[in-house]
PDB file of C-alpha atoms in Angstrom:
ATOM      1  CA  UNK A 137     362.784 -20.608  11.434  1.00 49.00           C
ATOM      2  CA  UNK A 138     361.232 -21.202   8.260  1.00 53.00           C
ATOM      3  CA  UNK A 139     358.747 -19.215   6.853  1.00 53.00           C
ATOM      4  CA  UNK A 140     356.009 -20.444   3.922  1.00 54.00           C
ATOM      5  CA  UNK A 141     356.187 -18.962   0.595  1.00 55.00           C
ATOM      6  CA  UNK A 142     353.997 -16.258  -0.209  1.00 54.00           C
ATOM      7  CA  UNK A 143     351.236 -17.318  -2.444  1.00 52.00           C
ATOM      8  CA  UNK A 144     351.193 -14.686  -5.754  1.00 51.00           C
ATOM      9  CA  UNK A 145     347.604 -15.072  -5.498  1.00 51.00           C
ATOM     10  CA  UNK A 146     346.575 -13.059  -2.740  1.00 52.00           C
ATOM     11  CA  UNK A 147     348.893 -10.162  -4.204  1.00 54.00           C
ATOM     12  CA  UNK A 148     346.910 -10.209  -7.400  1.00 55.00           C
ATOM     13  CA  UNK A 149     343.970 -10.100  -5.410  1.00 55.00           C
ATOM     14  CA  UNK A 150     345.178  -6.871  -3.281  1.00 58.00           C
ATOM     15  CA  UNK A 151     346.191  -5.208  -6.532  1.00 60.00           C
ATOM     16  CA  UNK A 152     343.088  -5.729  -8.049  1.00 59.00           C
ATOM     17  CA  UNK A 153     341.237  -4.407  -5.026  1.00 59.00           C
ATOM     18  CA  UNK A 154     343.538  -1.417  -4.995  1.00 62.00           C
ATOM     19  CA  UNK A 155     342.680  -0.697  -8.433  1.00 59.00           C
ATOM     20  CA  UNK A 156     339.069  -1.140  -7.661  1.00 60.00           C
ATOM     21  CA  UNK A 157     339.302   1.352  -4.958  1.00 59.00           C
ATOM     22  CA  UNK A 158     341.279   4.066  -7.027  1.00 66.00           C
ATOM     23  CA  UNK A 159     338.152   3.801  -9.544  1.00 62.00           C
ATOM     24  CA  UNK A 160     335.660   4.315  -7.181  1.00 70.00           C
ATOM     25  CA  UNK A 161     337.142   7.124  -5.751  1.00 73.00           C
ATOM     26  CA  UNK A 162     337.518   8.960  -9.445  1.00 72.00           C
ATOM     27  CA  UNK A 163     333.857   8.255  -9.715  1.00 72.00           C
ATOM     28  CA  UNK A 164     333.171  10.086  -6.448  1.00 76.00           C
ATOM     29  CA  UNK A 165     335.282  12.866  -6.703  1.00 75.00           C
ATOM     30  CA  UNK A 166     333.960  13.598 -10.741  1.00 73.00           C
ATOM     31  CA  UNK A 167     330.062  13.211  -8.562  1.00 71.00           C
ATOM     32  CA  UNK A 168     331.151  15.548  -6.017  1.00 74.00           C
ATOM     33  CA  UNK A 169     332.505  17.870  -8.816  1.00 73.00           C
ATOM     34  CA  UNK A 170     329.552  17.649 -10.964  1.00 68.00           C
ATOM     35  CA  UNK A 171     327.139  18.481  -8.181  1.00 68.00           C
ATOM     36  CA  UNK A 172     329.259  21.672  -7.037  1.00 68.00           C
ATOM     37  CA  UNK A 173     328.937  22.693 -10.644  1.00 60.00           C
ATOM     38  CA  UNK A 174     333.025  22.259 -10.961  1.00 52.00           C
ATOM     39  CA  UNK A 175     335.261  21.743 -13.887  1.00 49.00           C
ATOM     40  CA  UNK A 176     335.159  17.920 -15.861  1.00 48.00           C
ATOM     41  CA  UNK A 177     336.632  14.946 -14.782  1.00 45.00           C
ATOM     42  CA  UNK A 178     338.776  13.144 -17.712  1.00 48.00           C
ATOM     43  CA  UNK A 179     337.477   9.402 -16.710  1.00 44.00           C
ATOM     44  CA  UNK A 180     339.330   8.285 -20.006  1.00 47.00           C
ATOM     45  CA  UNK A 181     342.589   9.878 -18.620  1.00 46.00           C
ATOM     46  CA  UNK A 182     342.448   8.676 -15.206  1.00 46.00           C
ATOM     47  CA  UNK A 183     341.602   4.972 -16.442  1.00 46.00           C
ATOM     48  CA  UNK A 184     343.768   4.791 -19.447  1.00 49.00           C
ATOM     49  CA  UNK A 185     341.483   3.668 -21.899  1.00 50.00           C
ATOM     50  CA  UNK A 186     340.965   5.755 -24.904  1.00 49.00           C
ATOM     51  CA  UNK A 187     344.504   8.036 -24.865  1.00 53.00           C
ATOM     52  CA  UNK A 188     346.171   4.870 -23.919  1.00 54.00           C
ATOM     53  CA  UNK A 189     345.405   3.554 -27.213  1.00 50.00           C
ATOM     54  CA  UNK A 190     346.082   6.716 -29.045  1.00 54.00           C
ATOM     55  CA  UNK A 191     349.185   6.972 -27.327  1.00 54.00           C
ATOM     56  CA  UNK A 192     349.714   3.409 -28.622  1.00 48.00           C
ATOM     57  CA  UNK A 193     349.180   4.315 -32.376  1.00 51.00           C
ATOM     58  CA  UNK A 194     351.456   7.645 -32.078  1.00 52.00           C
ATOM     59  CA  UNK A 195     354.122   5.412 -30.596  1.00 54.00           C
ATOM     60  CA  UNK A 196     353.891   3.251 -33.804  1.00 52.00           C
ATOM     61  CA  UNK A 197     351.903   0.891 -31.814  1.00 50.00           C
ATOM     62  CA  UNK A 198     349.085  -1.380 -33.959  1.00 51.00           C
ATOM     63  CA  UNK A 199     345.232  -1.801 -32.785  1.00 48.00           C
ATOM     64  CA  UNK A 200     343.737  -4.112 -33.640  1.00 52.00           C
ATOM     65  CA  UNK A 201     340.683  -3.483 -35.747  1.00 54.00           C
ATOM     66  CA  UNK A 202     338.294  -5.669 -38.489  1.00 58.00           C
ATOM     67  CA  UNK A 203     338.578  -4.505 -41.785  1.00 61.00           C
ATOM     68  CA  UNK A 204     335.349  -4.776 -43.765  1.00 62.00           C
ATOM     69  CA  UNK A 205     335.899  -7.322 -47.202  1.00 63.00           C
ATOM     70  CA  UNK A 206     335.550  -4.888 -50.074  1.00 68.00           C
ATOM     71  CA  UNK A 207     332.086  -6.082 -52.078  1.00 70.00           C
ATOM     72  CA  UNK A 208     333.055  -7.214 -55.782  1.00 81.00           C
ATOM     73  CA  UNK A 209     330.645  -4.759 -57.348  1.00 85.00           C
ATOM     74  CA  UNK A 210     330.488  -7.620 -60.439  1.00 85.00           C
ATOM     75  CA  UNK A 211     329.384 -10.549 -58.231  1.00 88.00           C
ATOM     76  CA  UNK A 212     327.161  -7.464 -56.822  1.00 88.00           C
ATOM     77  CA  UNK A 213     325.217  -6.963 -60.771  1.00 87.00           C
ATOM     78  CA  UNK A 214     325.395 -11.128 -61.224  1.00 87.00           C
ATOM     79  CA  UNK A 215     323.568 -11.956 -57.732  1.00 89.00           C
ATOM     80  CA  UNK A 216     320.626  -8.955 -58.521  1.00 88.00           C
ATOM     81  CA  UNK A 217     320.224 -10.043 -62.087  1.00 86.00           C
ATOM     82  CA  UNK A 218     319.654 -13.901 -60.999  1.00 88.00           C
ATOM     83  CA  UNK A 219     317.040 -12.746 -58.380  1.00 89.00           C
ATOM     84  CA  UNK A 220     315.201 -10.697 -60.694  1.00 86.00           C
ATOM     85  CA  UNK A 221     315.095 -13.548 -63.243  1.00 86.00           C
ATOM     86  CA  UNK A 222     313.750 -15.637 -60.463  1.00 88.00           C
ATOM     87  CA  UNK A 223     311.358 -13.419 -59.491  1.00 88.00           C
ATOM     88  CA  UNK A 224     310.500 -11.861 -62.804  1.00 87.00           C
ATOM     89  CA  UNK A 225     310.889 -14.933 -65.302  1.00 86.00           C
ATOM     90  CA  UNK A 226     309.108 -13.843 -68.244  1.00 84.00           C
ATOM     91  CA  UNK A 227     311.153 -10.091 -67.651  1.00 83.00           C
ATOM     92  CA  UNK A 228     313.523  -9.683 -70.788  1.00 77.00           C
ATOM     93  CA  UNK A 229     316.252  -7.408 -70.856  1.00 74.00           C
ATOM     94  CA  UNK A 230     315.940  -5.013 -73.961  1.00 73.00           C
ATOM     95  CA  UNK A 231     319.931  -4.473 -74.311  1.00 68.00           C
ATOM     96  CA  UNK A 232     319.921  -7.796 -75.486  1.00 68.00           C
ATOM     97  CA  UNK A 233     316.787  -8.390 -77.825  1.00 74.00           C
ATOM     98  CA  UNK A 234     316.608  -8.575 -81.736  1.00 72.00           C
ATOM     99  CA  UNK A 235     313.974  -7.961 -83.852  1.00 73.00           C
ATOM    100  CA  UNK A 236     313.401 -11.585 -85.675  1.00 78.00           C
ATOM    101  CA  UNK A 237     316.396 -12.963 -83.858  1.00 77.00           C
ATOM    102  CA  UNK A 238     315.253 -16.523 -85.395  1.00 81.00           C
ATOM    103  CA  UNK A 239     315.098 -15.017 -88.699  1.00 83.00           C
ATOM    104  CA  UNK A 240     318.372 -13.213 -88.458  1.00 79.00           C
ATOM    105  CA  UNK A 241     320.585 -16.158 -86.760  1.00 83.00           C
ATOM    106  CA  UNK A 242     318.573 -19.070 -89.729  1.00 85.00           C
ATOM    107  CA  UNK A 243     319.785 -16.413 -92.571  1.00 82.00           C
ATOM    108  CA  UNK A 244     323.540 -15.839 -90.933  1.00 80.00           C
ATOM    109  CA  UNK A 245     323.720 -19.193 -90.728  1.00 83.00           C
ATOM    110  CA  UNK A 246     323.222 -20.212 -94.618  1.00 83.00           C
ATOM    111  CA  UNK A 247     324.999 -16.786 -95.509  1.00 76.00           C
ATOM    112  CA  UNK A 248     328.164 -17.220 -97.836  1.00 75.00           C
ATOM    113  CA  UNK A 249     330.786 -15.509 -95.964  1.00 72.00           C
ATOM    114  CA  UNK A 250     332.589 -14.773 -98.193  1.00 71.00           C
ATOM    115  CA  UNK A 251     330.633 -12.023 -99.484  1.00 67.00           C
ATOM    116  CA  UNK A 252     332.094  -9.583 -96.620  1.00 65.00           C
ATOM    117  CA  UNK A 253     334.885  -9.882 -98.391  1.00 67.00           C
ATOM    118  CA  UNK A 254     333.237  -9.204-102.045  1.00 66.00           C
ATOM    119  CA  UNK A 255     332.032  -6.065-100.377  1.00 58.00           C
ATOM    120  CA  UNK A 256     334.785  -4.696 -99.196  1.00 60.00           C
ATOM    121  CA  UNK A 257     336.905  -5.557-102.306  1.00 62.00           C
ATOM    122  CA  UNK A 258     334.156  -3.957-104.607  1.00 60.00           C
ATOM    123  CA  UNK A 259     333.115  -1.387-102.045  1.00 55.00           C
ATOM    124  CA  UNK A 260     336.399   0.176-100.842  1.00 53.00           C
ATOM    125  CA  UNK A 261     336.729   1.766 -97.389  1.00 51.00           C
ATOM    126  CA  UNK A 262     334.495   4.133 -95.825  1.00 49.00           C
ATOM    127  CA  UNK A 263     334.228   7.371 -98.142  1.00 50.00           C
ATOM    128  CA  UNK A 264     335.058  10.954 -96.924  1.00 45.00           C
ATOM    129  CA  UNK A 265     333.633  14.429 -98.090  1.00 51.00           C
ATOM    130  CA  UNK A 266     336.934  15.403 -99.903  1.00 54.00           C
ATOM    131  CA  UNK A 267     338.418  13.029-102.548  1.00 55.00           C
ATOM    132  CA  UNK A 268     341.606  13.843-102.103  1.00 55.00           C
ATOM    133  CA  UNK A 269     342.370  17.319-102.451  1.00 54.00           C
ATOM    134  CA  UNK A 270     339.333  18.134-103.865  1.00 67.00           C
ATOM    135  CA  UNK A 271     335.997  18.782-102.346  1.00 81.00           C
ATOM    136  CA  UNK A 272     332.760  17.141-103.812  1.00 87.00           C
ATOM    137  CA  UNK A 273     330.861  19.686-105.381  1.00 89.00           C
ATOM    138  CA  UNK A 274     326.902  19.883-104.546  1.00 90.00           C
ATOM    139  CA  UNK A 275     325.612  19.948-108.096  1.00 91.00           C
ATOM    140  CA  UNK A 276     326.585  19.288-111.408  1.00 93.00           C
ATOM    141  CA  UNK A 277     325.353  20.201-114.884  1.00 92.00           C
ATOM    142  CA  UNK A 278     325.575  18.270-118.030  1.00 93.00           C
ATOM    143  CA  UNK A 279     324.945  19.722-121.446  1.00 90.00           C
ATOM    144  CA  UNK A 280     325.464  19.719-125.306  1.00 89.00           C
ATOM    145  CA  UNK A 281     323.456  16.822-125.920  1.00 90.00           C
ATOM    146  CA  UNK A 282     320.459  17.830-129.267  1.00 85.00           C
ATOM    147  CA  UNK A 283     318.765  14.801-129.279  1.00 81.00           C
ATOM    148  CA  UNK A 284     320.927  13.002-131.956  1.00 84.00           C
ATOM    149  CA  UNK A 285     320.490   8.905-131.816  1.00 80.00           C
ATOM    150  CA  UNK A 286     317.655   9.524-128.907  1.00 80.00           C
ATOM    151  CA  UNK A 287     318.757   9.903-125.073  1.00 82.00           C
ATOM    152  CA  UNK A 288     317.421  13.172-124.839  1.00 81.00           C
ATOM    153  CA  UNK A 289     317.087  13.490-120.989  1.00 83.00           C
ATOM    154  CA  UNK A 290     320.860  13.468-120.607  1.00 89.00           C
ATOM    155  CA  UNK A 291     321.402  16.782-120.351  1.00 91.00           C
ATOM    156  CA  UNK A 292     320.070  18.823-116.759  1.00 91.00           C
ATOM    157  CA  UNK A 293     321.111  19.519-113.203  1.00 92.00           C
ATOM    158  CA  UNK A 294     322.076  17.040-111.205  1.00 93.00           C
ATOM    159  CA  UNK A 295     322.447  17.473-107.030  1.00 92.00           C
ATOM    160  CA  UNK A 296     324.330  15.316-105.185  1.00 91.00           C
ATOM    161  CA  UNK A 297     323.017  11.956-103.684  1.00 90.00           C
ATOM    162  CA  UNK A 298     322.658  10.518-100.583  1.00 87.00           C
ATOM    163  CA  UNK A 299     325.803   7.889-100.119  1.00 85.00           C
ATOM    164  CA  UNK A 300     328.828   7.160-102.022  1.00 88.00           C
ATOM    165  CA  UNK A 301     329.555   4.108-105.037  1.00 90.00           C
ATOM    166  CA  UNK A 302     332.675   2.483-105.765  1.00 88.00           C
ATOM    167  CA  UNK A 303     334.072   5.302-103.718  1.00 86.00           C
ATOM    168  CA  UNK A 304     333.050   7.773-105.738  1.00 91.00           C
ATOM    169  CA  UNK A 305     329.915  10.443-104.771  1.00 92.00           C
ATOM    170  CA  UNK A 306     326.666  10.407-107.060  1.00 93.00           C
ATOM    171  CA  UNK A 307     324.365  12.438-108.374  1.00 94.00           C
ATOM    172  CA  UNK A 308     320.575  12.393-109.363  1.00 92.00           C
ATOM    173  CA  UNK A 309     319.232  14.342-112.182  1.00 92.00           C
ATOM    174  CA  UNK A 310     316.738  17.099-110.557  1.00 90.00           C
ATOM    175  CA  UNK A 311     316.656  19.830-113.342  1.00 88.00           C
ATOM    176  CA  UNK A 312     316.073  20.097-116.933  1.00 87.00           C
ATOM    177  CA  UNK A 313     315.084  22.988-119.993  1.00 85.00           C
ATOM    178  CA  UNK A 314     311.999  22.445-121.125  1.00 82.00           C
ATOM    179  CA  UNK A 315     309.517  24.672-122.641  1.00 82.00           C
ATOM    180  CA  UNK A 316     307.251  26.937-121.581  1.00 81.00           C
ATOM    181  CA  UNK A 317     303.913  25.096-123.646  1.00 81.00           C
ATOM    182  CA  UNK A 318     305.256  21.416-123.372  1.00 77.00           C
ATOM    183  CA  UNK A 319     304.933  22.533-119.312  1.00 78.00           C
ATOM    184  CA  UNK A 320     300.903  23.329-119.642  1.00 78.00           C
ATOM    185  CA  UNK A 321     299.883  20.724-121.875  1.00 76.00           C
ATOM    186  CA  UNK A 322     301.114  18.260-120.127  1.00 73.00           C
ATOM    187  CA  UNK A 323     299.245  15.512-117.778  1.00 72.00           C
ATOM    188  CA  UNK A 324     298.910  16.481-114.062  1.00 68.00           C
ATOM    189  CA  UNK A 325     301.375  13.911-113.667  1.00 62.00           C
ATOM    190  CA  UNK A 326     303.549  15.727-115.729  1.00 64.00           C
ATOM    191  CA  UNK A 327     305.873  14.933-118.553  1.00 66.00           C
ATOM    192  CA  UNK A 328     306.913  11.777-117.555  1.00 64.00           C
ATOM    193  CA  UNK A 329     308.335   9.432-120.465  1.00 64.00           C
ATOM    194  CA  UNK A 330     307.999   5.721-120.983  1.00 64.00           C
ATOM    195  CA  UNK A 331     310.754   3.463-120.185  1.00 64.00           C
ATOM    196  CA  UNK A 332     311.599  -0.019-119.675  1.00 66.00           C
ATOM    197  CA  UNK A 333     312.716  -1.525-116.380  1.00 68.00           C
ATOM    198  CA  UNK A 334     316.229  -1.917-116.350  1.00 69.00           C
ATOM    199  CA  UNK A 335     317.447  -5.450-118.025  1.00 70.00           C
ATOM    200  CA  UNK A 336     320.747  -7.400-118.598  1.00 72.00           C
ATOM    201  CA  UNK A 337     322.673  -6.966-121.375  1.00 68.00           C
ATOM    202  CA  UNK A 338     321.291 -10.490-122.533  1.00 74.00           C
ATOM    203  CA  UNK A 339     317.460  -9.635-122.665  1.00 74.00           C
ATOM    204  CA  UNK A 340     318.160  -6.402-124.397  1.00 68.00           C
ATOM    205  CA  UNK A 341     319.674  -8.329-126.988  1.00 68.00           C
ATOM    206  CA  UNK A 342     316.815 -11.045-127.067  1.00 73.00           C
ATOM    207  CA  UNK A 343     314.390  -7.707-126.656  1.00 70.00           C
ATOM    208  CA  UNK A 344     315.668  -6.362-129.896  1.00 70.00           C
ATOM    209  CA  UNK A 345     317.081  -8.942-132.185  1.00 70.00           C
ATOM    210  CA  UNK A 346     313.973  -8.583-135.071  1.00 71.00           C
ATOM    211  CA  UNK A 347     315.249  -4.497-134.630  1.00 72.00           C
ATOM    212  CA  UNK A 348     316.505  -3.045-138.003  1.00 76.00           C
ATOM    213  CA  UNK A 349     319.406  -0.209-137.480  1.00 75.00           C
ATOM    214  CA  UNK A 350     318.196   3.536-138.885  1.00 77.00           C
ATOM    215  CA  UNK A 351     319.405   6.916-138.355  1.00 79.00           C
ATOM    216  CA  UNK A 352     317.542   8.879-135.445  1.00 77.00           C
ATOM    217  CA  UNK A 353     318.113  12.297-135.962  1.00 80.00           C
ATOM    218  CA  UNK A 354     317.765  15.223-133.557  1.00 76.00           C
ATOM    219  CA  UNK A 355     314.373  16.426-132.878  1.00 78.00           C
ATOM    220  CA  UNK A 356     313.649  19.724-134.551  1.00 81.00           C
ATOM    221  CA  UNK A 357     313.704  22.572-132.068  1.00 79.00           C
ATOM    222  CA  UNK A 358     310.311  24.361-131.271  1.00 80.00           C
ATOM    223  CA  UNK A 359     309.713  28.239-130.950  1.00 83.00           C
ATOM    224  CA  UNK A 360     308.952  29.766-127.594  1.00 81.00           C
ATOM    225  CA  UNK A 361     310.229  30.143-123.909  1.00 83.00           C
ATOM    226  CA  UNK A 362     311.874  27.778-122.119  1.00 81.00           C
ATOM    227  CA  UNK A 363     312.683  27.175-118.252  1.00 82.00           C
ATOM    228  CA  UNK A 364     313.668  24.861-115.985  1.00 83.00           C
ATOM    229  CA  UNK A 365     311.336  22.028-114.443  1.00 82.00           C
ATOM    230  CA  UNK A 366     311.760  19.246-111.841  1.00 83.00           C
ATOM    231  CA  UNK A 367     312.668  15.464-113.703  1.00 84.00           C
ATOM    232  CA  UNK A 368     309.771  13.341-112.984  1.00 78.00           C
ATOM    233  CA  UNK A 369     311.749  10.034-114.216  1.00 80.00           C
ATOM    234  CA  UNK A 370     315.047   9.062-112.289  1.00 83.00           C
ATOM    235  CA  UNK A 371     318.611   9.851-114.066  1.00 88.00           C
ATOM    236  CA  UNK A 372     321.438   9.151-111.946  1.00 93.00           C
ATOM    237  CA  UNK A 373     325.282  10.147-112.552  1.00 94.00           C
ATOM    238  CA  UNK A 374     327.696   7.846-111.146  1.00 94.00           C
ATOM    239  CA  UNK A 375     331.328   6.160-111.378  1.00 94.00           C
ATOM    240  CA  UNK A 376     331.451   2.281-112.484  1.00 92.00           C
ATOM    241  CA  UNK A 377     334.922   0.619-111.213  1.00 91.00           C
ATOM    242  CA  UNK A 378     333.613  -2.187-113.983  1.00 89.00           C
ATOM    243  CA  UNK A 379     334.335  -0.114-116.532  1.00 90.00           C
ATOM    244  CA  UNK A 380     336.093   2.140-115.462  1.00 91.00           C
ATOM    245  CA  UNK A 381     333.449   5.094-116.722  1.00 93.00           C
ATOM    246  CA  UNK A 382     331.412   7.345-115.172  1.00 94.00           C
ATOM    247  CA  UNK A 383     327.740   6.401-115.934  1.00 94.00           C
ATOM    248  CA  UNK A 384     324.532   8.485-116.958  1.00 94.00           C
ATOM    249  CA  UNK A 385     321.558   5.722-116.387  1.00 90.00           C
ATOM    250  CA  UNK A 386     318.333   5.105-115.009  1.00 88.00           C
ATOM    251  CA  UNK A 387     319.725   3.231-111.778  1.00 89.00           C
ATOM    252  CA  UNK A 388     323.152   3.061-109.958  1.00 90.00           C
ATOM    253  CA  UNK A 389     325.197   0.507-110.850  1.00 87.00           C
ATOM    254  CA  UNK A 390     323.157  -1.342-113.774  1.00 87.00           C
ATOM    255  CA  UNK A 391     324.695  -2.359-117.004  1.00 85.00           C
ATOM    256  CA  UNK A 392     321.988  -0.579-118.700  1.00 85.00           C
ATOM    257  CA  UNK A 393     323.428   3.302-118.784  1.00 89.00           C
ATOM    258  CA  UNK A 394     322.608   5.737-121.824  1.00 90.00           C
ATOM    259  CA  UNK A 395     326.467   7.698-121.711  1.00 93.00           C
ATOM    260  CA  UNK A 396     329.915   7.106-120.387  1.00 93.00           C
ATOM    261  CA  UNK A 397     333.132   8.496-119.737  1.00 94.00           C
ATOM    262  CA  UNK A 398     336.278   6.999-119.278  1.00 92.00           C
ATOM    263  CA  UNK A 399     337.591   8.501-116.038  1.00 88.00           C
ATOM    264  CA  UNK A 400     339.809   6.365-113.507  1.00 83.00           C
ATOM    265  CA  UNK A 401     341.452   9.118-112.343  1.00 85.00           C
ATOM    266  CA  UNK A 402     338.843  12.062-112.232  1.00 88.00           C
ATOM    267  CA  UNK A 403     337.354  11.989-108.762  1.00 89.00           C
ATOM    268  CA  UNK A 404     334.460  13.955-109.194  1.00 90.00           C
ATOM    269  CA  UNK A 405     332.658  14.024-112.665  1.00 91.00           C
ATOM    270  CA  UNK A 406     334.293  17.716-113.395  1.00 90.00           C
ATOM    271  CA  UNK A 407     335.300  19.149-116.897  1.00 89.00           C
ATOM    272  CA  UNK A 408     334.603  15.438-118.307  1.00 91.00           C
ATOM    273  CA  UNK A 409     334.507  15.694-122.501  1.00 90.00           C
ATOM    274  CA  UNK A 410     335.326  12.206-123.445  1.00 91.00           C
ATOM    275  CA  UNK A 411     331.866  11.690-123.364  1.00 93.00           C
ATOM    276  CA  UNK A 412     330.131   8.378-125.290  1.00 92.00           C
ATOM    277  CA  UNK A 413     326.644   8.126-126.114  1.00 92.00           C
ATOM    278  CA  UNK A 414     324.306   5.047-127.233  1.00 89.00           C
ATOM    279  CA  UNK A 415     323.091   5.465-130.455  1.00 87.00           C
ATOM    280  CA  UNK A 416     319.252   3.674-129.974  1.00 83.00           C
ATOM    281  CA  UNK A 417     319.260   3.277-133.985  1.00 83.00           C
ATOM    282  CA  UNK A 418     322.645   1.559-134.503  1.00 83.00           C
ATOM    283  CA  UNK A 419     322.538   0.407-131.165  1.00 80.00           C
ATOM    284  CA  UNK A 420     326.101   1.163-131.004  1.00 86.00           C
ATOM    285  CA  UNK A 421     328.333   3.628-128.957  1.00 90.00           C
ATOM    286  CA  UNK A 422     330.034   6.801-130.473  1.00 91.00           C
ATOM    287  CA  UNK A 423     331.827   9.499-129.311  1.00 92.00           C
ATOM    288  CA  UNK A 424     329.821  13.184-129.206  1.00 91.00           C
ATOM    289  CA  UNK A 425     331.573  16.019-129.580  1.00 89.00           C
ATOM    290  CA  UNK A 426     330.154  18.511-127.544  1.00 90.00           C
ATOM    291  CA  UNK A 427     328.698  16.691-124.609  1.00 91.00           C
ATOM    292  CA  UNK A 428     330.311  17.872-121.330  1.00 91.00           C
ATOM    293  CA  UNK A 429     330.351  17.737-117.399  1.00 93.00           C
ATOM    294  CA  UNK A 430     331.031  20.369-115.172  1.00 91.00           C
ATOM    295  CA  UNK A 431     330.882  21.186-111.194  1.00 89.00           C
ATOM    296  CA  UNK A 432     328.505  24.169-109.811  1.00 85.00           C
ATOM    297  CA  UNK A 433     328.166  26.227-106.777  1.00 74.00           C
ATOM    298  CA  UNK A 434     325.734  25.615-103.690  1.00 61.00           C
ATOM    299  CA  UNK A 435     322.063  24.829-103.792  1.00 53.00           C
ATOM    300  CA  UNK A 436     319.666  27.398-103.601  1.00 53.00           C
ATOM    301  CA  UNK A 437     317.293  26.550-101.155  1.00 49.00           C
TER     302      UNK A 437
END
């Protein structure tokens, strides 16, 4: 006798029903045992859902999971910044604004470059508060100047200016001896003398050619006190890589100065006696004897 083939089908089907029946039963005995106030049915245990995939990951198993794309924080900034341009056209960012930026990029634009590098040729690099071993003293005091061939303001106290000049540090003329009765006769503006602008070494010439040379001698000393008074007209002490001299002059860095020194290696104008003078009556340069720099202590304040 021959018997049909069992059809896998209706197996399936009983196993299925089996399995149906086992979880109905778990879910009436964890009913039962909730209303009798019993201990907790593990559902998750019974079924195999949860701690079969745990099980799964301690075996070395893999689950399957979606990873979230990371966000590229850049494309992030670009996206906001093109909606609020949208929605805020006339919105400027500040980071990015210049004052006159029309101005600026039309005089860039017809600027010589090369003048960076003039600047940093004549300029030098970025100066320090020592030059070299040696610090840069706050004040400085020139003296033993009488008068002789005119420049009389040369002589006086001198503090230390704001920035440096060919690398070296400057000094402006703040102090200076007069006396006592000069100080109360003068104007409320006070003693301030007349001087030309500063000019080129051309229209000085043309200013003075129908000049005549004389001798200008020292003015005669007068009797009574004398103390020390703030400058009212600028004097300025500084180091000229053109000639290689520190300057006394009205301005820093004109041609038009009233003493030099040579001094290419002196860093700070200290114990200088080489001193030259202009002579305003021979209109000529000579070499004074007792004329001298030297550094001083700390401003009193």
């Amino acid at each position: 006798d021959r018997r049909p083939p069992e059809e896998p089908e209706e197996e399936e089907e009983d196993s299925e029903a089996e399995a149906l029946v086992d979880v109905e039963a778990a879910a009436e005995k964890w009913a039962s045992e909730q209303e009798r106030g019993g201990g907790d049915l593990d559902v998750d245990e019974d079924l195999g859902t949860e701690d079969d995939a745990e099980d799964a990951e301690d075996e070395g198993g893999e689950v399957d999971e979606e990873e979230e794309p990371e966000e590229d924080m850049a494309a992030v900034w670009e996206k906001f910044e093109a909606n609020l341009a949208a929605m805020h056209p006339k919105l400027k960012d500040t980071r990015g604004l210049v004052a006159d930026e029309e101005l600026v990029v039309a005089v860039r634009a017809r600027r010589n470059p090369a003048i960076s590098d003039n600047a940093r040729f004549v300029m030098g690099s970025r100066p320090v508060d020592k030059m070299g071993a040696r610090e840069v003293p706050p004040i400085v005091g020139v003296m033993g100047h009488r008068g002789a061939g005119g420049n009389q303001g040369i002589n006086g106290i001198y503090e230390l200016y704001p920035g440096f000049f060919h690398d070296r540090p400057v000094y402006q003329k703040v102090l200076e001896k007069r006396l006592v009765s000069d100080l109360l006769a003068a104007p409320p503006g006070g003693l301030v003398a007349q001087r030309d602008p500063p000019r080129s070494p051309r229209s000085r010439v043309l200013a003075k050619r129908n000049q005549r040379e004389f001798i200008m001698k020292a003015p005669v000393k007068k009797p009574g006190f004398e103390t020390m008074w703030p400058v009212p007209n600028g004097w300025f002490l500084f180091f000229d890589k053109g000639i290689a001299c520190w300057c006394i002059g009205s301005a820093v860095g004109h041609t038009e100065i009233y003493a030099r020194c040579p001094g290419t290696e002196e860093l700070i104008p200290d114990r200088l006696e080489r001193w030259q003078v202009w002579d305003c009556g021979l209109h000529a340069w000579y070499d004074h004897a007792s004329l001298r720099s030297f550094k001083g202590g700390s401003v009193d304040r």
